Short mmCIF file of C-alpha atoms and ligand atoms in Angstrom, two decimals:
data_model
loop_
_atom_site.label_atom_id
_atom_site.label_comp_id
_atom_site.label_asym_id
_atom_site.label_seq_id
_atom_site.Cartn_x
_atom_site.Cartn_y
_atom_site.Cartn_z
CA UNK A 19 -75.97 42.77 -99.59
CA UNK A 20 -77.37 39.57 -99.21
CA UNK A 21 -79.73 38.90 -95.78
CA UNK A 22 -79.71 35.39 -94.57
CA UNK A 23 -83.86 35.29 -93.31
CA UNK A 24 -84.81 32.66 -90.63
CA UNK A 25 -87.42 30.10 -92.05
CA UNK A 26 -90.31 29.91 -90.26
CA UNK A 27 -93.81 28.35 -90.85
CA UNK A 28 -93.05 28.26 -94.52
CA UNK A 29 -91.57 31.87 -94.82
CA UNK A 30 -88.46 33.60 -94.96
CA UNK A 31 -88.35 36.24 -92.31
CA UNK A 32 -86.27 38.82 -90.07
CA UNK A 33 -85.81 38.47 -86.75
CA UNK A 34 -88.60 40.00 -84.32
CA UNK A 35 -85.39 42.09 -83.24
CA UNK A 36 -85.02 43.65 -86.48
CA UNK A 37 -81.51 43.27 -86.14
CA UNK A 38 -78.59 41.87 -88.00
CA UNK A 39 -75.23 40.18 -87.57
CA UNK A 40 -72.18 40.36 -90.02
CA UNK A 41 -71.21 37.28 -91.86
CA UNK A 42 -67.86 36.91 -93.23
CA UNK A 43 -66.18 35.30 -96.19
CA UNK A 44 -62.97 33.69 -94.51
CA UNK A 45 -61.10 33.81 -97.84
CA UNK A 46 -61.22 37.38 -97.82
CA UNK A 47 -61.66 38.62 -94.03
CA UNK A 48 -64.61 40.74 -95.46
CA UNK A 49 -68.42 40.94 -94.27
CA UNK A 50 -70.56 39.55 -97.37
CA UNK A 51 -73.90 39.00 -95.84
CA UNK A 52 -76.19 39.61 -93.07
CA UNK A 53 -77.65 37.54 -90.61
CA UNK A 54 -80.96 37.28 -88.81
CA UNK A 55 -80.04 38.37 -85.08
CA UNK A 56 -83.06 36.02 -83.61
CA UNK A 57 -83.51 35.33 -79.77
CA UNK A 58 -85.93 33.56 -77.73
CA UNK A 59 -89.12 35.50 -79.30
CA UNK A 60 -88.18 33.83 -82.86
CA UNK A 61 -87.57 30.12 -81.16
CA UNK A 62 -91.54 30.39 -79.57
CA UNK A 63 -92.69 31.57 -82.91
CA UNK A 64 -90.67 28.59 -84.45
CA UNK A 65 -91.90 26.08 -81.98
CA UNK A 66 -95.55 27.15 -82.16
CA UNK A 67 -95.82 26.79 -86.09
CA UNK A 68 -93.72 23.38 -85.75
CA UNK A 69 -96.67 22.06 -83.19
CA UNK A 70 -99.23 23.17 -85.31
CA UNK A 71 -97.96 21.36 -88.21
CA UNK A 72 -96.98 18.09 -86.38
CA UNK A 73 -100.39 16.09 -86.43
CA UNK A 74 -100.47 16.56 -90.29
CA UNK A 75 -96.85 15.94 -90.86
CA UNK A 76 -96.83 13.00 -88.53
CA UNK A 77 -100.11 11.55 -90.05
CA UNK A 78 -98.60 12.03 -93.90
CA UNK A 79 -97.06 8.34 -93.29
CA UNK A 80 -93.74 7.00 -94.10
CA UNK A 81 -93.74 7.27 -97.87
CA UNK A 82 -95.46 10.83 -97.91
CA UNK A 83 -92.54 11.96 -95.87
CA UNK A 84 -89.95 10.00 -97.48
CA UNK A 85 -91.34 11.77 -100.81
CA UNK A 86 -91.30 15.19 -99.52
CA UNK A 87 -87.27 14.57 -98.34
CA UNK A 88 -86.29 13.27 -101.31
CA UNK A 89 -87.77 15.95 -103.70
CA UNK A 90 -85.58 18.22 -101.48
CA UNK A 91 -82.61 16.01 -101.99
CA UNK A 92 -83.14 16.29 -105.77
CA UNK A 93 -83.97 19.92 -105.43
CA UNK A 94 -80.48 20.37 -103.82
CA UNK A 95 -79.10 18.21 -106.49
CA UNK A 96 -80.31 20.24 -109.03
CA UNK A 97 -78.35 23.09 -107.97
CA UNK A 98 -75.40 21.40 -106.39
CA UNK A 99 -72.74 24.21 -107.89
CA UNK A 100 -74.77 26.88 -106.13
CA UNK A 101 -74.38 25.27 -102.88
CA UNK A 102 -71.08 24.34 -103.30
CA UNK A 103 -70.00 28.03 -104.14
CA UNK A 104 -71.79 29.27 -101.03
CA UNK A 105 -70.49 26.50 -98.57
CA UNK A 106 -67.10 27.33 -99.77
CA UNK A 107 -67.93 31.33 -99.69
CA UNK A 108 -69.22 30.89 -95.83
CA UNK A 109 -66.80 28.09 -94.45
CA UNK A 110 -63.61 29.05 -96.01
CA UNK A 111 -63.32 25.45 -97.41
CA UNK A 112 -61.76 24.56 -101.19
CA UNK A 113 -64.67 24.57 -103.33
CA UNK A 114 -63.24 20.94 -104.53
CA UNK A 115 -64.01 19.49 -101.22
CA UNK A 116 -67.46 21.09 -100.81
CA UNK A 117 -67.92 19.71 -104.17
CA UNK A 118 -66.73 16.28 -103.36
CA UNK A 119 -67.66 15.82 -99.77
CA UNK A 120 -70.20 18.68 -98.33
CA UNK A 121 -72.98 18.72 -100.99
CA UNK A 122 -73.11 15.39 -102.10
CA UNK A 123 -72.86 14.35 -98.50
CA UNK A 124 -75.94 16.27 -97.55
CA UNK A 125 -77.98 14.92 -100.45
CA UNK A 126 -77.00 11.62 -99.32
CA UNK A 127 -78.43 12.09 -95.98
CA UNK A 128 -82.01 13.39 -96.58
CA UNK A 129 -81.76 10.28 -99.45
CA UNK A 130 -80.56 7.87 -96.89
CA UNK A 131 -82.58 8.54 -93.94
CA UNK A 132 -85.95 9.43 -96.75
CA UNK A 133 -85.24 5.82 -97.64
CA UNK A 134 -84.24 4.24 -94.16
CA UNK A 135 -87.47 5.07 -92.62
CA UNK A 136 -89.52 2.92 -95.44
CA UNK A 137 -87.43 0.08 -93.82
CA UNK A 138 -87.68 1.10 -90.15
CA UNK A 139 -89.25 -1.54 -87.74
CA UNK A 140 -89.46 -2.63 -84.56
CA UNK A 141 -88.95 -5.63 -82.32
CA UNK A 142 -91.29 -8.06 -80.98
CA UNK A 143 -90.75 -10.60 -78.07
CA UNK A 144 -93.03 -13.46 -77.58
CA UNK A 145 -93.41 -15.19 -74.40
CA UNK A 146 -93.92 -18.44 -75.58
CA UNK A 147 -97.99 -18.90 -74.77
CA UNK A 148 -98.50 -15.96 -72.26
CA UNK A 149 -98.05 -12.83 -73.72
CA UNK A 150 -96.62 -11.18 -77.07
CA UNK A 151 -95.11 -7.81 -76.67
CA UNK A 152 -94.12 -5.33 -79.26
CA UNK A 153 -92.28 -1.78 -79.44
CA UNK A 154 -94.21 0.92 -80.96
CA UNK A 155 -91.96 3.45 -81.83
CA UNK A 156 -93.99 7.05 -82.41
CA UNK A 157 -92.59 10.21 -83.09
CA UNK A 158 -92.44 12.87 -79.99
CA UNK A 159 -93.66 16.41 -81.29
CA UNK A 160 -90.68 19.15 -82.01
CA UNK A 161 -87.27 17.94 -82.01
CA UNK A 162 -84.59 20.81 -81.68
CA UNK A 163 -81.07 20.67 -83.88
CA UNK A 164 -77.94 22.56 -83.20
CA UNK A 165 -75.41 22.01 -85.66
CA UNK A 166 -71.53 23.64 -86.18
CA UNK A 167 -69.77 25.51 -88.59
CA UNK A 168 -67.07 22.77 -90.27
CA UNK A 169 -69.47 20.84 -92.42
CA UNK A 170 -72.21 23.08 -92.40
CA UNK A 171 -74.74 21.84 -94.47
CA UNK A 172 -73.43 17.93 -94.05
CA UNK A 173 -74.09 18.02 -90.26
CA UNK A 174 -77.33 19.74 -90.28
CA UNK A 175 -78.88 17.48 -92.83
CA UNK A 176 -77.74 14.51 -90.72
CA UNK A 177 -79.73 15.76 -88.00
CA UNK A 178 -82.66 17.43 -89.69
CA UNK A 179 -83.43 14.20 -91.99
CA UNK A 180 -83.60 11.47 -89.47
CA UNK A 181 -85.77 13.83 -86.98
CA UNK A 182 -88.46 14.54 -90.26
CA UNK A 183 -88.35 11.19 -91.77
CA UNK A 184 -89.42 9.80 -88.17
CA UNK A 185 -92.54 12.32 -88.14
CA UNK A 186 -91.15 15.05 -85.85
CA UNK A 187 -91.03 18.33 -87.13
CA UNK A 188 -87.94 20.14 -86.36
CA UNK A 189 -86.88 23.89 -84.94
CA UNK A 190 -82.76 23.84 -86.17
CA UNK A 191 -80.18 26.39 -85.58
CA UNK A 192 -76.96 26.25 -87.88
CA UNK A 193 -73.92 27.54 -86.81
CA UNK A 194 -74.47 31.37 -86.93
CA UNK A 195 -70.62 31.49 -88.54
CA UNK A 196 -71.95 29.69 -91.34
CA UNK A 197 -75.60 29.90 -91.91
CA UNK A 198 -75.76 30.18 -96.11
CA UNK A 199 -76.54 26.82 -96.98
CA UNK A 200 -78.96 26.19 -94.65
CA UNK A 201 -80.57 29.17 -95.64
CA UNK A 202 -80.55 28.16 -99.42
CA UNK A 203 -81.94 24.76 -98.30
CA UNK A 204 -85.04 26.26 -96.56
CA UNK A 205 -85.91 28.28 -99.90
CA UNK A 206 -86.28 25.14 -101.63
CA UNK A 207 -88.75 23.62 -98.57
CA UNK A 208 -91.85 24.94 -100.40
CA UNK A 209 -91.16 23.49 -103.90
CA UNK A 210 -90.17 20.04 -102.37
CA UNK A 211 -93.60 20.03 -100.85
CA UNK A 212 -92.72 20.31 -96.95
CA UNK A 213 -95.51 21.77 -95.68
CA UNK A 214 -95.10 24.88 -93.76
CA UNK A 215 -94.30 24.71 -90.00
CA UNK A 216 -92.55 21.14 -90.57
CA UNK A 217 -89.01 22.53 -91.02
CA UNK A 218 -88.21 25.98 -88.84
CA UNK A 219 -84.57 27.62 -88.93
CA UNK A 220 -83.74 30.13 -86.38
CA UNK A 221 -80.60 31.96 -87.06
CA UNK A 222 -78.20 33.88 -84.81
CA UNK A 223 -76.08 33.45 -81.85
CA UNK A 224 -75.66 30.27 -79.69
CA UNK A 225 -76.21 31.48 -76.60
CA UNK A 226 -79.41 33.37 -77.52
CA UNK A 227 -81.05 31.10 -80.15
CA UNK A 228 -79.16 27.28 -79.43
CA UNK A 229 -79.93 28.43 -75.76
CA UNK A 230 -83.75 29.21 -75.90
CA UNK A 231 -84.19 26.02 -78.12
CA UNK A 232 -82.46 23.56 -75.23
CA UNK A 233 -84.65 25.72 -72.76
CA UNK A 234 -87.88 25.27 -74.44
CA UNK A 235 -90.38 23.11 -72.60
CA UNK A 236 -92.53 22.36 -76.03
CA UNK A 237 -89.14 20.91 -77.45
CA UNK A 238 -88.43 17.55 -75.72
CA UNK A 239 -85.41 16.47 -77.49
CA UNK A 240 -82.35 17.91 -78.63
CA UNK A 241 -79.81 16.58 -81.09
CA UNK A 242 -76.51 18.86 -80.60
CA UNK A 243 -73.27 18.74 -82.47
CA UNK A 244 -70.51 20.95 -81.39
CA UNK A 245 -67.96 21.79 -78.88
CA UNK A 246 -67.62 19.77 -75.65
CA UNK A 247 -68.29 22.93 -73.28
CA UNK A 248 -71.17 23.85 -75.28
CA UNK A 249 -72.23 20.37 -75.16
CA UNK A 250 -72.08 20.39 -71.04
CA UNK A 251 -74.32 23.66 -70.84
CA UNK A 252 -76.97 22.23 -72.79
CA UNK A 253 -76.83 18.90 -70.92
CA UNK A 254 -77.02 21.38 -67.48
CA UNK A 255 -80.07 23.00 -68.74
CA UNK A 256 -81.81 19.86 -70.61
CA UNK A 257 -81.03 17.21 -67.86
CA UNK A 258 -83.33 18.56 -65.29
CA UNK A 259 -86.26 19.02 -68.09
CA UNK A 260 -85.68 15.17 -68.81
CA UNK A 261 -85.25 15.91 -72.50
CA UNK A 262 -83.66 13.26 -74.62
CA UNK A 263 -80.29 14.47 -75.58
CA UNK A 264 -77.71 13.16 -78.32
CA UNK A 265 -74.24 15.14 -77.91
CA UNK A 266 -71.62 14.97 -80.87
CA UNK A 267 -68.91 16.75 -79.32
CA UNK A 268 -64.89 17.44 -79.68
CA UNK A 269 -62.23 15.06 -80.10
CA UNK A 270 -58.55 14.71 -80.05
CA UNK A 271 -57.95 11.46 -82.45
CA UNK A 272 -55.09 9.12 -82.37
CA UNK A 273 -53.54 7.90 -85.45
CA UNK A 274 -51.97 4.57 -84.77
CA UNK A 275 -49.16 3.76 -87.25
CA UNK A 276 -47.40 0.42 -86.63
CA UNK A 277 -44.37 -0.28 -88.61
CA UNK A 278 -45.79 -3.18 -90.61
CA UNK A 279 -48.02 -0.83 -92.22
CA UNK A 280 -48.42 -0.36 -96.02
CA UNK A 281 -46.27 2.73 -95.52
CA UNK A 282 -47.23 4.87 -99.10
CA UNK A 283 -50.62 4.14 -98.31
CA UNK A 284 -50.87 5.00 -94.87
CA UNK A 285 -48.81 8.53 -95.55
CA UNK A 286 -51.02 9.40 -98.10
CA UNK A 287 -54.21 9.03 -96.15
CA UNK A 288 -52.31 10.45 -93.01
CA UNK A 289 -52.07 13.57 -94.61
CA UNK A 290 -55.85 13.99 -95.79
CA UNK A 291 -56.71 12.78 -92.31
CA UNK A 292 -54.90 15.37 -90.63
CA UNK A 293 -55.31 18.70 -92.67
CA UNK A 294 -58.72 18.04 -94.70
CA UNK A 295 -61.01 20.78 -94.33
CA UNK A 296 -57.98 22.70 -92.50
CA UNK A 297 -58.27 20.26 -89.91
CA UNK A 298 -61.31 21.29 -88.90
CA UNK A 299 -63.35 17.90 -89.01
CA UNK A 300 -64.10 16.40 -85.25
CA UNK A 301 -62.68 12.71 -87.29
CA UNK A 302 -59.21 14.43 -88.36
CA UNK A 303 -56.55 12.83 -86.57
CA UNK A 304 -54.51 15.43 -84.56
CA UNK A 305 -51.85 12.97 -82.68
CA UNK A 306 -49.93 10.75 -84.79
CA UNK A 307 -48.48 7.84 -82.69
CA UNK A 308 -45.93 6.20 -84.44
CA UNK A 309 -43.54 3.10 -83.78
CA UNK A 310 -40.28 4.11 -83.18
CA UNK A 311 -38.29 1.68 -85.10
CA UNK A 312 -40.02 4.21 -88.22
CA UNK A 313 -40.72 7.25 -86.38
CA UNK A 314 -37.57 9.10 -88.44
CA UNK A 315 -38.48 7.67 -91.73
CA UNK A 316 -42.17 8.41 -91.08
CA UNK A 317 -41.46 12.30 -90.11
CA UNK A 318 -39.27 13.00 -92.84
CA UNK A 319 -41.56 11.76 -95.61
CA UNK A 320 -44.45 13.26 -93.83
CA UNK A 321 -43.03 16.75 -93.58
CA UNK A 322 -41.84 16.42 -97.13
CA UNK A 323 -45.59 15.50 -97.78
CA UNK A 324 -47.17 18.44 -95.87
CA UNK A 325 -44.71 21.14 -97.06
CA UNK A 326 -46.36 20.36 -100.57
CA UNK A 327 -49.28 21.25 -99.79
CA UNK A 328 -51.20 24.28 -101.19
CA UNK A 329 -52.88 26.58 -98.95
CA UNK A 330 -54.55 29.28 -101.16
CA UNK A 331 -57.97 30.58 -102.45
CA UNK A 332 -60.67 28.32 -102.06
CA UNK A 333 -62.27 29.25 -105.39
CA UNK A 334 -59.08 27.55 -106.99
CA UNK A 335 -59.33 24.14 -107.68
CA UNK A 336 -55.91 23.40 -106.99
CA UNK A 337 -55.78 24.70 -103.64
CA UNK A 338 -55.31 21.62 -100.83
CA UNK A 339 -56.12 23.65 -98.04
CA UNK A 340 -58.57 26.99 -97.83
CA UNK A 341 -58.87 29.47 -95.35
CA UNK A 342 -59.99 28.66 -91.33
CA UNK A 343 -63.76 29.57 -90.26
CA UNK A 344 -62.94 33.04 -88.59
CA UNK A 345 -60.60 35.36 -87.42
CA UNK A 346 -60.98 34.23 -83.26
CA UNK A 347 -60.61 30.99 -84.62
CA UNK A 348 -57.60 31.59 -86.68
CA UNK A 349 -56.09 33.43 -83.13
CA UNK A 350 -57.41 30.42 -81.38
CA UNK A 351 -54.93 27.91 -83.49
CA UNK A 352 -52.19 30.25 -83.48
CA UNK A 353 -52.36 30.20 -79.88
CA UNK A 354 -52.09 26.55 -79.57
CA UNK A 355 -49.16 26.60 -81.92
CA UNK A 356 -47.35 29.14 -79.24
CA UNK A 357 -47.91 27.12 -76.16
CA UNK A 358 -46.80 24.16 -78.27
CA UNK A 359 -43.59 26.30 -78.27
CA UNK A 360 -43.72 27.38 -74.64
CA UNK A 361 -44.06 23.61 -73.82
CA UNK A 362 -40.93 22.55 -75.44
CA UNK A 363 -42.31 21.32 -79.08
CA UNK A 364 -40.52 21.46 -81.83
CA UNK A 365 -42.35 22.97 -85.15
CA UNK A 366 -41.08 21.09 -88.40
CA UNK A 367 -43.09 22.95 -90.55
CA UNK A 368 -45.71 25.47 -90.99
CA UNK A 369 -46.60 27.20 -87.68
CA UNK A 370 -47.75 30.57 -88.84
CA UNK A 371 -50.36 32.73 -90.72
CA UNK A 372 -50.14 32.23 -94.81
CA UNK A 373 -50.24 35.86 -95.98
CA UNK A 374 -51.78 35.87 -99.87
CA UNK A 375 -52.26 38.35 -102.03
CA UNK A 376 -54.65 40.99 -103.65
CA UNK A 377 -58.03 40.13 -102.73
CA UNK A 378 -57.28 37.28 -99.98
CA UNK A 379 -54.66 39.77 -98.04
CA UNK A 380 -56.92 39.54 -95.19
CA UNK A 381 -58.24 35.90 -95.46
CA UNK A 382 -57.38 33.57 -92.36
CA UNK A 383 -55.18 31.00 -93.92
CA UNK A 384 -52.87 28.88 -91.80
CA UNK A 385 -49.70 26.66 -92.78
CA UNK A 386 -50.33 23.04 -92.15
CA UNK A 387 -48.26 22.52 -88.99
CA UNK A 388 -46.46 19.19 -87.37
CA UNK A 389 -44.85 19.54 -84.04
CA UNK A 390 -42.91 16.86 -82.54
CA UNK A 391 -41.17 16.62 -78.75
CA UNK A 392 -44.19 16.89 -76.67
CA UNK A 393 -45.30 13.98 -74.44
CA UNK A 394 -48.56 13.09 -74.11
CA UNK A 395 -49.39 14.99 -70.53
CA UNK A 396 -49.05 18.67 -72.44
CA UNK A 397 -51.97 20.82 -73.04
CA UNK A 398 -51.03 20.80 -76.66
CA UNK A 399 -51.80 16.70 -76.42
CA UNK A 400 -54.64 17.18 -74.51
CA UNK A 401 -56.93 19.88 -75.60
CA UNK A 402 -58.66 20.00 -79.30
CA UNK A 403 -57.23 22.67 -81.80
CA UNK A 404 -59.63 21.78 -84.50
CA UNK A 405 -57.01 23.52 -87.19
CA UNK A 406 -54.18 22.31 -89.26
CA UNK A 407 -52.29 21.17 -86.37
CA UNK A 408 -51.08 17.62 -85.54
CA UNK A 409 -48.33 16.01 -83.18
CA UNK A 410 -46.02 13.30 -83.53
CA UNK A 411 -45.00 10.77 -80.73
CA UNK A 412 -43.24 7.86 -80.74
CA UNK A 413 -44.29 4.61 -79.35
CA UNK A 414 -42.68 0.90 -78.13
CA UNK A 415 -45.00 -1.80 -78.75
CA UNK A 416 -48.61 -2.32 -78.78
CA UNK A 417 -49.58 -1.74 -74.88
CA UNK A 418 -47.81 1.87 -75.38
CA UNK A 419 -49.58 2.78 -78.40
CA UNK A 420 -52.71 1.89 -76.73
CA UNK A 421 -51.80 4.06 -73.62
CA UNK A 422 -51.01 6.71 -75.14
CA UNK A 423 -54.11 6.73 -77.64
CA UNK A 424 -56.41 6.66 -74.81
CA UNK A 425 -54.50 9.38 -72.67
CA UNK A 426 -57.30 12.02 -73.15
CA UNK A 427 -60.25 13.15 -71.75
CA UNK A 428 -61.65 12.77 -75.32
CA UNK A 429 -62.87 9.56 -77.40
CA UNK A 430 -64.25 9.86 -80.93
CA UNK A 431 -62.37 8.49 -83.96
CA UNK A 432 -58.91 6.73 -84.00
CA UNK A 433 -57.11 5.11 -86.82
CA UNK A 434 -54.95 2.16 -86.51
CA UNK A 435 -52.32 1.10 -89.53
CA UNK A 436 -51.02 -2.40 -89.52
CA UNK A 437 -50.94 -5.17 -91.50
CA UNK A 438 -51.45 -7.77 -88.80
CA UNK A 439 -55.12 -8.59 -88.67
CA UNK A 440 -54.94 -10.25 -84.96
CA UNK A 441 -53.26 -6.83 -83.63
CA UNK A 442 -55.64 -5.15 -85.70
CA UNK A 443 -58.83 -6.49 -83.94
CA UNK A 444 -57.14 -6.58 -80.29
CA UNK A 445 -55.95 -2.37 -80.85
CA UNK A 446 -59.53 -1.85 -81.99
CA UNK A 447 -61.22 -3.40 -79.13
CA UNK A 448 -58.94 -1.59 -76.33
CA UNK A 449 -58.91 1.96 -77.94
CA UNK A 450 -61.51 4.40 -75.91
CA UNK A 451 -63.16 5.69 -78.88
CA UNK A 452 -66.51 5.73 -80.84
CA UNK A 453 -65.02 4.82 -84.22
CA UNK A 454 -62.27 3.16 -84.80
CA UNK A 455 -60.84 2.83 -88.68
CA UNK A 456 -58.40 0.16 -89.60
CA UNK A 457 -55.99 1.15 -92.74
CA UNK A 458 -58.31 3.70 -93.94
CA UNK A 459 -60.04 6.96 -92.79
CA UNK A 460 -63.35 8.59 -92.99
CA UNK A 461 -64.78 5.80 -95.22
CA UNK A 462 -68.71 6.20 -94.14
CA UNK A 463 -71.42 3.70 -94.15
CA UNK A 464 -74.47 5.65 -92.90
CA UNK A 465 -76.27 2.75 -90.83
CA UNK A 466 -73.41 2.39 -88.61
CA UNK A 467 -73.60 4.13 -85.30
CA UNK A 468 -71.83 7.04 -85.16
CA UNK A 469 -70.38 8.95 -81.83
CA UNK A 470 -67.93 9.27 -79.31
CA UNK A 471 -67.26 8.22 -75.86
CA UNK A 472 -65.80 10.21 -72.64
CA UNK A 473 -66.21 13.69 -73.53
CA UNK A 474 -66.53 13.11 -76.93
CA UNK A 475 -70.01 12.65 -76.33
CA UNK A 476 -73.58 10.71 -75.20
CA UNK A 477 -75.54 8.74 -77.87
CA UNK A 478 -75.06 7.50 -81.04
CA UNK A 479 -76.55 9.15 -84.48
CA UNK A 480 -76.63 7.36 -88.09
CA UNK A 481 -78.81 4.21 -89.43
CA UNK A 482 -80.95 2.80 -86.98
CA UNK A 483 -79.70 4.63 -83.82
CA UNK A 484 -80.89 8.00 -85.29
CA UNK A 485 -84.50 6.61 -86.03
CA UNK A 486 -84.77 5.51 -82.51
CA UNK A 487 -83.14 8.75 -81.16
CA UNK A 488 -85.89 10.39 -83.10
CA UNK A 489 -88.71 8.11 -81.69
CA UNK A 490 -90.37 6.74 -78.48
CA UNK A 491 -90.20 3.47 -77.87
CA UNK A 492 -93.43 2.10 -75.90
CA UNK A 493 -93.75 -1.88 -74.72
CA UNK A 494 -97.11 -3.08 -75.71
CA UNK A 495 -97.93 -6.57 -73.95
CA UNK A 496 -100.78 -8.49 -75.44
CA UNK A 497 -102.19 -11.16 -73.48
CA UNK A 498 -102.09 -14.37 -75.63
P1 NDP B 508 -69.76 25.08 -80.78
O1 NDP B 508 -70.21 24.32 -79.42
O2 NDP B 508 -69.40 26.68 -80.30
O3 NDP B 508 -71.37 25.50 -81.73
C1 NDP B 508 -72.11 24.42 -82.14
C2 NDP B 508 -73.38 25.10 -82.06
O4 NDP B 508 -74.20 25.50 -80.87
C3 NDP B 508 -73.43 26.37 -83.15
O5 NDP B 508 -74.68 26.30 -83.58
C4 NDP B 508 -73.60 27.13 -82.16
O6 NDP B 508 -74.15 28.49 -82.26
C5 NDP B 508 -74.27 26.83 -81.06
N1 NDP B 508 -74.32 26.95 -79.56
C6 NDP B 508 -73.47 27.87 -79.02
N2 NDP B 508 -73.74 28.14 -77.49
C7 NDP B 508 -74.89 27.30 -77.41
C8 NDP B 508 -75.62 27.36 -75.90
N3 NDP B 508 -75.24 27.99 -74.93
N4 NDP B 508 -76.58 26.50 -76.04
C9 NDP B 508 -77.18 26.00 -77.45
N5 NDP B 508 -76.47 26.08 -78.32
C10 NDP B 508 -75.38 27.19 -78.56
O7 NDP B 508 -69.06 24.31 -81.70
P2 NDP B 508 -68.51 25.05 -83.14
O8 NDP B 508 -69.40 25.45 -83.60
O9 NDP B 508 -67.11 25.45 -82.42
O10 NDP B 508 -67.91 23.52 -83.47
C11 NDP B 508 -66.76 23.19 -83.44
C12 NDP B 508 -66.84 21.80 -82.20
O11 NDP B 508 -67.99 20.94 -83.02
C13 NDP B 508 -65.51 20.90 -82.09
O12 NDP B 508 -65.28 20.81 -80.88
C14 NDP B 508 -65.85 19.51 -82.74
O13 NDP B 508 -65.09 18.63 -82.38
C15 NDP B 508 -67.31 19.61 -82.90
N6 NDP B 508 -67.86 18.44 -83.79
C16 NDP B 508 -68.33 17.59 -83.31
C17 NDP B 508 -68.32 16.63 -84.31
C18 NDP B 508 -69.05 14.86 -83.59
O14 NDP B 508 -69.62 14.60 -84.48
N7 NDP B 508 -68.88 14.85 -82.41
C19 NDP B 508 -68.59 16.66 -85.59
C20 NDP B 508 -68.30 18.09 -85.69
C21 NDP B 508 -67.93 19.23 -85.30
P3 NDP B 508 -72.89 29.86 -82.60
O15 NDP B 508 -72.18 29.41 -83.82
O16 NDP B 508 -73.73 30.93 -82.74
O17 NDP B 508 -72.24 29.92 -81.62
#
C-alpha cells in the first residue's frame, strides 16, 4: 500500500513516531494509502530545517526564487493527469472538476506569485523638504501554512506560493483527509531546484501537527484556511505570542435572486454555485434568497435541474457530483438534513444517501438536496453545512433581501442576480461579505483581495495582500 511521507529538509521521511494513519478513497470508502502520523517532534525538525535554509533562500533574490517556483509549476503541469487522478481519488471530487479547476489553479497560483514578486514594490512618502520615508518589506523567516481538504492542492499552493516567493521558508500541513497531491508535489521540489529546507510538509492530525506549528515559537506567522472553530482555537494560541495571523474560515453564503435577472443564466450558475465539488467550497451559495414574485417559478425550475444532476463515480467523466470527503462528513451533512426536517423544512429533492453498485457500494455519496420552508433564524440557515444542501427563502424588496443575507454570523461570499445596475451597486455595498459577485460566481482574478468578515475570517489573501502578509513592513525615514 502506498505510503505518504513527510518532506523535511529535502527528503521524504516517515514520522518520528513510526506510526501511520489510514487514508480513505471517498469513492469506495476503502483505505488506499497510509499517512505519516507526525507530531511536534517532526514539526521541530521541519522548523529547524526551514531556519537553516532561510538566509540562502532569502538571498537568492526575487528572480532566483521566481525561477524555482515557475519550474515547480511546470513540473506539475507536465504531470497534470497524475495530479488530477490523485486529487479525485483522495477527495472524491469528479476528475473533470480536478482537471478543469483544481490542478490548473494550483499551477496558476505558483505562476501568479512567482511573477507577482517580480513586480512587488512598496510605498514612499515624501515630506516636502524635510524627509523621505520608504517602506522596506522583508521576509520574516518561517511561515506556517495550514490548509483544508476541500480544494487540497489549490488551497495549499495559494498559501505556500506567496510565502516562498516573498523569501520565507515554509512549514506546511495539508489536511490529513487529503494529503496526496501535496505529497506528490513535494517529490518534485528537488527537481525544481527548491533547496532543501525551503518547503517542508508535515503530515498528520490537526490537533497534533497543526497545533504544534501554531504554537512553535520560531514560526512568527500563520496562514490558515479551515473551519471557524479551528480558526478560533488557532487565534487563542497565536494571539498571546503576537504572531501574524491570516484566517480564512467558514461561510453561509447568500445568493440573492431578483425578479429582473437573466433567469436562464442565473439558473445555470446557481446550480453550479450550489453543488460544485458536492457543495464543499467555502464560496458555494447555501442560502438562496428569491424575490417573492418569481419564487415558485425559480423553485420548480431549480428543483428540476437539480434532479437531473448525476451523482456517480468520480472517475466517470459524466458525473456531476462525486463523493463527499469522509464518512464523518457524510454523517454530519445527513444530520443537518434531519435537523432541517425537525425544524419544519420541506425537502424538495435529495435528502438521502445515493447507493451505487459494485466497488462503489461503500462510497460516501449524497443526493443534491434542496429545502424550503425555513426561516432565517433556524440552525439550518445559521450553521455551515458544507455539503450538497441549499435552502430557499422568499424576500420582498431590496431591504428585506439584505436583511436576510446578513442574518448569519458569517460573511464570506455572496452573489447578486439583477439587471438593475444601481441596485447591484447598492446591495453590494450593504452586504456584510468579503466577496460579492454580480451576475456570476467563482470568477477569480488572483490580484483581488480574498477573505471574509465576521466569523468568516481575519485578513485578506490574494495579490498584494498576500505578499504584504508574508513580509514585514519597516518605515525608513531619511532626512533630506
Ligand atoms: P478544519 O478547520 O477542520 O481543518 C483545517 C486544517 O486545520 C486541517 O489541515 C486540519 O487538520 C487543521 N487543524 C485541525 N485542528 C487544528 C488545530 N487545533 N490547530 C491547527 N490546525 C488544526 O477544516 P476542514 O478541513 O474541515 O475544512 C472545511 C472548512 O474550511 C469549512 O469550514 C470551510 O468553509 C473552510 N474553508 C474556508 C475557505 C476560505 O477561504 N475562507 C476555503 C475553503 C474552506 P486535520 O485535517 O488533520 O484535522
